[in-house]
PDB file of C-alpha atoms in Angstrom:
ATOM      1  CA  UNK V1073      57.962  29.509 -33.487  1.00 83.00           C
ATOM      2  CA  UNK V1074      60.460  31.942 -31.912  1.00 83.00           C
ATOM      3  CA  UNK V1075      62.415  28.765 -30.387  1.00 88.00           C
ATOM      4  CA  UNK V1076      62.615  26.980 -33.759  1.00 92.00           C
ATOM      5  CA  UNK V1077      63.382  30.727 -35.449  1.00 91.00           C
ATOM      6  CA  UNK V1078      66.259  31.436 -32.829  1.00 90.00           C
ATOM      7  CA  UNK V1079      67.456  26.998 -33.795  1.00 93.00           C
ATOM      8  CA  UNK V1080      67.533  28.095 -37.161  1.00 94.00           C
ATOM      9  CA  UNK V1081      69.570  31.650 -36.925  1.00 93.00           C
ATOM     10  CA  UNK V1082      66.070  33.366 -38.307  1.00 94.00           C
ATOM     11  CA  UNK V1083      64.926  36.796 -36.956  1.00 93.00           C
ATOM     12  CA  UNK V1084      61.057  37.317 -36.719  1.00 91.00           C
ATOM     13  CA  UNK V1085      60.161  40.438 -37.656  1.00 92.00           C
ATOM     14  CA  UNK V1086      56.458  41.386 -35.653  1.00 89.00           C
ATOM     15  CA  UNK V1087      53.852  42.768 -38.274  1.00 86.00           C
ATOM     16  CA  UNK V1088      51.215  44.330 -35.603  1.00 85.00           C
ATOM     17  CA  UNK V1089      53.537  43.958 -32.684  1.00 89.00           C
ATOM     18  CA  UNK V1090      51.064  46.171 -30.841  1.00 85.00           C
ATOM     19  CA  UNK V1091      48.084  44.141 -32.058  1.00 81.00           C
ATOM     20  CA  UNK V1092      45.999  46.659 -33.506  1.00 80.00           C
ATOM     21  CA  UNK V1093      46.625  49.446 -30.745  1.00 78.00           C
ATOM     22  CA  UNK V1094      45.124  46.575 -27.956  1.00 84.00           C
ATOM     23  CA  UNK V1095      49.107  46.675 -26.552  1.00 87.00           C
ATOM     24  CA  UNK V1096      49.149  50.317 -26.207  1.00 88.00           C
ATOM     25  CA  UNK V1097      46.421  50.322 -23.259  1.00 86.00           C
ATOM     26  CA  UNK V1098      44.231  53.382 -24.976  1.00 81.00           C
ATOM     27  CA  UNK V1099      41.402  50.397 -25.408  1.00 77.00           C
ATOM     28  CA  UNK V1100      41.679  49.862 -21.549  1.00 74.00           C
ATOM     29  CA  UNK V1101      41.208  53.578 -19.846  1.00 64.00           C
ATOM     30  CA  UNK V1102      37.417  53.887 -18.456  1.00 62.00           C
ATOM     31  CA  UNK V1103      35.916  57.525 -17.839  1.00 59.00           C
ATOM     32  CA  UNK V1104      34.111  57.796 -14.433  1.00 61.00           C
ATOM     33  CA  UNK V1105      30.798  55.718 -15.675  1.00 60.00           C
ATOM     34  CA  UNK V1106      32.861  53.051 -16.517  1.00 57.00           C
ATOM     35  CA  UNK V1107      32.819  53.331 -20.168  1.00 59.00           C
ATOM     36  CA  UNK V1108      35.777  53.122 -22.337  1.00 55.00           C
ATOM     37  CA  UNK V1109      37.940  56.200 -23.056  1.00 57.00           C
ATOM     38  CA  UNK V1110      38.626  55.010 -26.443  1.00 63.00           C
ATOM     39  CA  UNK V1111      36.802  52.022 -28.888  1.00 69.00           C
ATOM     40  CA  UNK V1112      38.538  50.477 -31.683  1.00 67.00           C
ATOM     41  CA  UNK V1113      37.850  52.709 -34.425  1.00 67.00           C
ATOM     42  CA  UNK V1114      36.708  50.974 -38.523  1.00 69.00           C
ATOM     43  CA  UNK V1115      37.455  47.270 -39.180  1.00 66.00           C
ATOM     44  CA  UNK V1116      39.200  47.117 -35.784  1.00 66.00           C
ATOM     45  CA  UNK V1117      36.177  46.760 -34.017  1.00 65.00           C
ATOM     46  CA  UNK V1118      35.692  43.571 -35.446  1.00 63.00           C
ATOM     47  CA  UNK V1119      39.191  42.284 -34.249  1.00 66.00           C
ATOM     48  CA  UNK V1120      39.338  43.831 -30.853  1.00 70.00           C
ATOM     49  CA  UNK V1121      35.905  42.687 -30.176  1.00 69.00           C
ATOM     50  CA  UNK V1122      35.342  43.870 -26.293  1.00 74.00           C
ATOM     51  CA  UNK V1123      35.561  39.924 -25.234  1.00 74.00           C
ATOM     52  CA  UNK V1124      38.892  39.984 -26.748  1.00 75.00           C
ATOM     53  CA  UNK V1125      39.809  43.591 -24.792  1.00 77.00           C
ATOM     54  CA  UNK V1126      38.348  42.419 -21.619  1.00 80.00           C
ATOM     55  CA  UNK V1127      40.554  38.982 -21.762  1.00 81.00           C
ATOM     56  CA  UNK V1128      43.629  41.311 -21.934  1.00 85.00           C
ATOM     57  CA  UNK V1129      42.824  43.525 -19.225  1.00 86.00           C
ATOM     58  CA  UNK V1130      45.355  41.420 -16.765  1.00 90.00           C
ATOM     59  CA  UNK V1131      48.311  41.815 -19.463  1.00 92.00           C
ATOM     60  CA  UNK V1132      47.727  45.450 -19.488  1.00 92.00           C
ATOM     61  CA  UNK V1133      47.657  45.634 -15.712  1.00 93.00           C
ATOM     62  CA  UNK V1134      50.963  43.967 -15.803  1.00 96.00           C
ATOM     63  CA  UNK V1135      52.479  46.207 -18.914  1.00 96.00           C
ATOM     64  CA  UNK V1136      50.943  49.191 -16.648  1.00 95.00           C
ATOM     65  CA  UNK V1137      52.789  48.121 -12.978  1.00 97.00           C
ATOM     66  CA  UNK V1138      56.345  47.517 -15.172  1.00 98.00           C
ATOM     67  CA  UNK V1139      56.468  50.108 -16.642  1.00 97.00           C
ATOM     68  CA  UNK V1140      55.995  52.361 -13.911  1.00 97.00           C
ATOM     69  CA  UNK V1141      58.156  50.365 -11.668  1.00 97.00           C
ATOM     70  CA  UNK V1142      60.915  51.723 -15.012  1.00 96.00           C
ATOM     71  CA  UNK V1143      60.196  55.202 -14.894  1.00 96.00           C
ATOM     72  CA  UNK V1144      57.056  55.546 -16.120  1.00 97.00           C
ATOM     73  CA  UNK V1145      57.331  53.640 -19.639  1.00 98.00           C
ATOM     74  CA  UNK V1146      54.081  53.640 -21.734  1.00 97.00           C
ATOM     75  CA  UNK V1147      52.548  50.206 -22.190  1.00 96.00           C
ATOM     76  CA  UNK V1148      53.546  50.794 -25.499  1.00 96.00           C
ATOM     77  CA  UNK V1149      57.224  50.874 -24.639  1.00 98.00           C
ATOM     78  CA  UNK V1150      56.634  47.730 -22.700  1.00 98.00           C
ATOM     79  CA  UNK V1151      55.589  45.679 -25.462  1.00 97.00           C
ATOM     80  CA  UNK V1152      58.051  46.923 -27.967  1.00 97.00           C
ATOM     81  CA  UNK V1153      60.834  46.358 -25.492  1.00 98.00           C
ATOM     82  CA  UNK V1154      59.549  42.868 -24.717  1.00 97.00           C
ATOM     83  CA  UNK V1155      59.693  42.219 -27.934  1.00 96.00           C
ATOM     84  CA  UNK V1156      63.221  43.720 -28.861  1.00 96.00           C
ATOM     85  CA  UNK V1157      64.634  41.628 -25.556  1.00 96.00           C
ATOM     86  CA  UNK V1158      63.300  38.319 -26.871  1.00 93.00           C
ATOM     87  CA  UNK V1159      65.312  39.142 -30.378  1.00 93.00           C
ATOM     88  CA  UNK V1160      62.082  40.127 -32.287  1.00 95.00           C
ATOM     89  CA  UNK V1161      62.190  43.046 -34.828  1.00 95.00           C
ATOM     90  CA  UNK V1162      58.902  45.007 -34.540  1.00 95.00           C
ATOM     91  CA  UNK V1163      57.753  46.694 -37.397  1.00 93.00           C
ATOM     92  CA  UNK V1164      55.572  49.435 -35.940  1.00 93.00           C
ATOM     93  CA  UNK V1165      53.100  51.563 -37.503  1.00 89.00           C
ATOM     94  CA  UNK V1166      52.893  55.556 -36.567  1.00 91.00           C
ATOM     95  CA  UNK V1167      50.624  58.147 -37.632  1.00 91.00           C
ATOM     96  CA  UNK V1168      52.434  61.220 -36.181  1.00 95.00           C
ATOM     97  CA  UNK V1169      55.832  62.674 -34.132  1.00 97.00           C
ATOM     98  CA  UNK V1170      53.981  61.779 -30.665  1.00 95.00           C
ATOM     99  CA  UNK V1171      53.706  58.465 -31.691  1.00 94.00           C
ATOM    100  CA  UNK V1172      57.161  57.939 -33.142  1.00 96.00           C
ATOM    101  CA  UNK V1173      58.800  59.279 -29.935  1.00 97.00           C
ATOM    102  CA  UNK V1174      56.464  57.232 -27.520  1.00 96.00           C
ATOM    103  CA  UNK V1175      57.930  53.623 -29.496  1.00 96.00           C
ATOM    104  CA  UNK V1176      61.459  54.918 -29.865  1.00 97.00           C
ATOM    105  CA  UNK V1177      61.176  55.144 -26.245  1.00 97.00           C
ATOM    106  CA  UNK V1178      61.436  51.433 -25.840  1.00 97.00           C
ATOM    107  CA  UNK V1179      64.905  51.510 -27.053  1.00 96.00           C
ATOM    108  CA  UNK V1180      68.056  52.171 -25.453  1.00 96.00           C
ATOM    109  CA  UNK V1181      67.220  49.486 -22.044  1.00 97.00           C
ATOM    110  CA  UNK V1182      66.072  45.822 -21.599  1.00 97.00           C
ATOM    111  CA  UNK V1183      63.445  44.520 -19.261  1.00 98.00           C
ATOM    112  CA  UNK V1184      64.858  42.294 -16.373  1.00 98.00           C
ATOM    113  CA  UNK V1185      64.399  38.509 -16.382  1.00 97.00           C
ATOM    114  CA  UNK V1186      61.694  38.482 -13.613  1.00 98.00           C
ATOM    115  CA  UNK V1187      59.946  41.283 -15.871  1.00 98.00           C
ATOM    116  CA  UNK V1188      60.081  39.327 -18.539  1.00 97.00           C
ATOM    117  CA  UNK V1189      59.120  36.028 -16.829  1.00 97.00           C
ATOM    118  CA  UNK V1190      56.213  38.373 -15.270  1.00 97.00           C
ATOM    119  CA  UNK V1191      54.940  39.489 -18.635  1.00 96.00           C
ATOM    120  CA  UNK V1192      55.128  36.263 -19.965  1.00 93.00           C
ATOM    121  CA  UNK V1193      52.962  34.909 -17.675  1.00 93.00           C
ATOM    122  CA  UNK V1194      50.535  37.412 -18.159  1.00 93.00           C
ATOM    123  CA  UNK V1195      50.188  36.825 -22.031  1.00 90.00           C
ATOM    124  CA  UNK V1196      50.501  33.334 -21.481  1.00 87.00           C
ATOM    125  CA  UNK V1197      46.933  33.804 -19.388  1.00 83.00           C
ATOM    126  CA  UNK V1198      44.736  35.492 -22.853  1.00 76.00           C
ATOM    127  CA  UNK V1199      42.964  32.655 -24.755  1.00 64.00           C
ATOM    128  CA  UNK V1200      41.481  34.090 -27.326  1.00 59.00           C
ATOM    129  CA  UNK V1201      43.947  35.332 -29.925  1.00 58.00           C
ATOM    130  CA  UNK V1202      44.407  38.023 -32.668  1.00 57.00           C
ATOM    131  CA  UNK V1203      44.347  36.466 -36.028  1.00 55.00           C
ATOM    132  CA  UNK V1204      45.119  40.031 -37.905  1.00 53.00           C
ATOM    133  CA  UNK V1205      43.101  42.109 -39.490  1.00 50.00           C
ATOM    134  CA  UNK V1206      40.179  41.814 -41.690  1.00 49.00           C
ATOM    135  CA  UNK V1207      41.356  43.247 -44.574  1.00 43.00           C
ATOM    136  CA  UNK V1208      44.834  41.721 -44.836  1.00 45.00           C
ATOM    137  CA  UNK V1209      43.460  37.918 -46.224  1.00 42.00           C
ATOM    138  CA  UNK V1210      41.110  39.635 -48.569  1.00 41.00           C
TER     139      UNK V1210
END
């Protein structure tokens, strides 16, 4: 899609572009017992089934070595940024001033090819994928 987009002189704009919170690595921290920190919370749970946050435990991993190879970029910066370098406008959601300073903190530098190349890799590993949210085909 993106190839035939960029062919055709046709921005994508990302709905999601941190699919459901799964790209911002809160799903992925484990408290001493080996539990999850955080669970999806309402209809997300049935999205970001634990099969589906398991499977993208490698991307994470990757999104997590970048960005502190850069500085110490959230894993949300890495994903926006990923996105921004391949020409794709994210739309993100926010619910408050931590959270709007966290994603505008993906702007202002690009990822390096081999970063890119690296995080490409890593996504192009997960098999299940995302289909959206519940509620938005109802």
């Amino acid at each position: 899609v993106l190839e035939t987009a960029r062919e055709l002189g046709v921005t994508i704009v990302a709905y999601s572009p941190l699919a459901q919170g799964l790209l911002t690595g809160k799903f992925h921290a484990v408290d001493n017992s080996g539990e999850a920190v955080a669970k999806p919370p309402g209809a997300r749970k049935l999205v970001l089934r634990r099969e589906v946050v398991s499977e993208a435990a490698p991307l994470i991993a990757t999104m997590r070595e970048v960005g502190a190879a850069r500085g110490g970029k959230s894993c949300t910066q890495i994903a926006l940024n990923w996105l921004l370098c391949q020409g794709v406008v994210p739309i993100v959601g926010v619910k408050n001033r931590a959270q709007v300073l966290e994603a505008s903190g993906a702007m202002g530098w690009r990822l390096s090819d081999a970063e890119l190349a690296e995080l490409d890799r890593a996504s192009k590993a997960m098999q299940k994928s995302i289909t959206g949210f519940p509620l938005e085909n109802a």
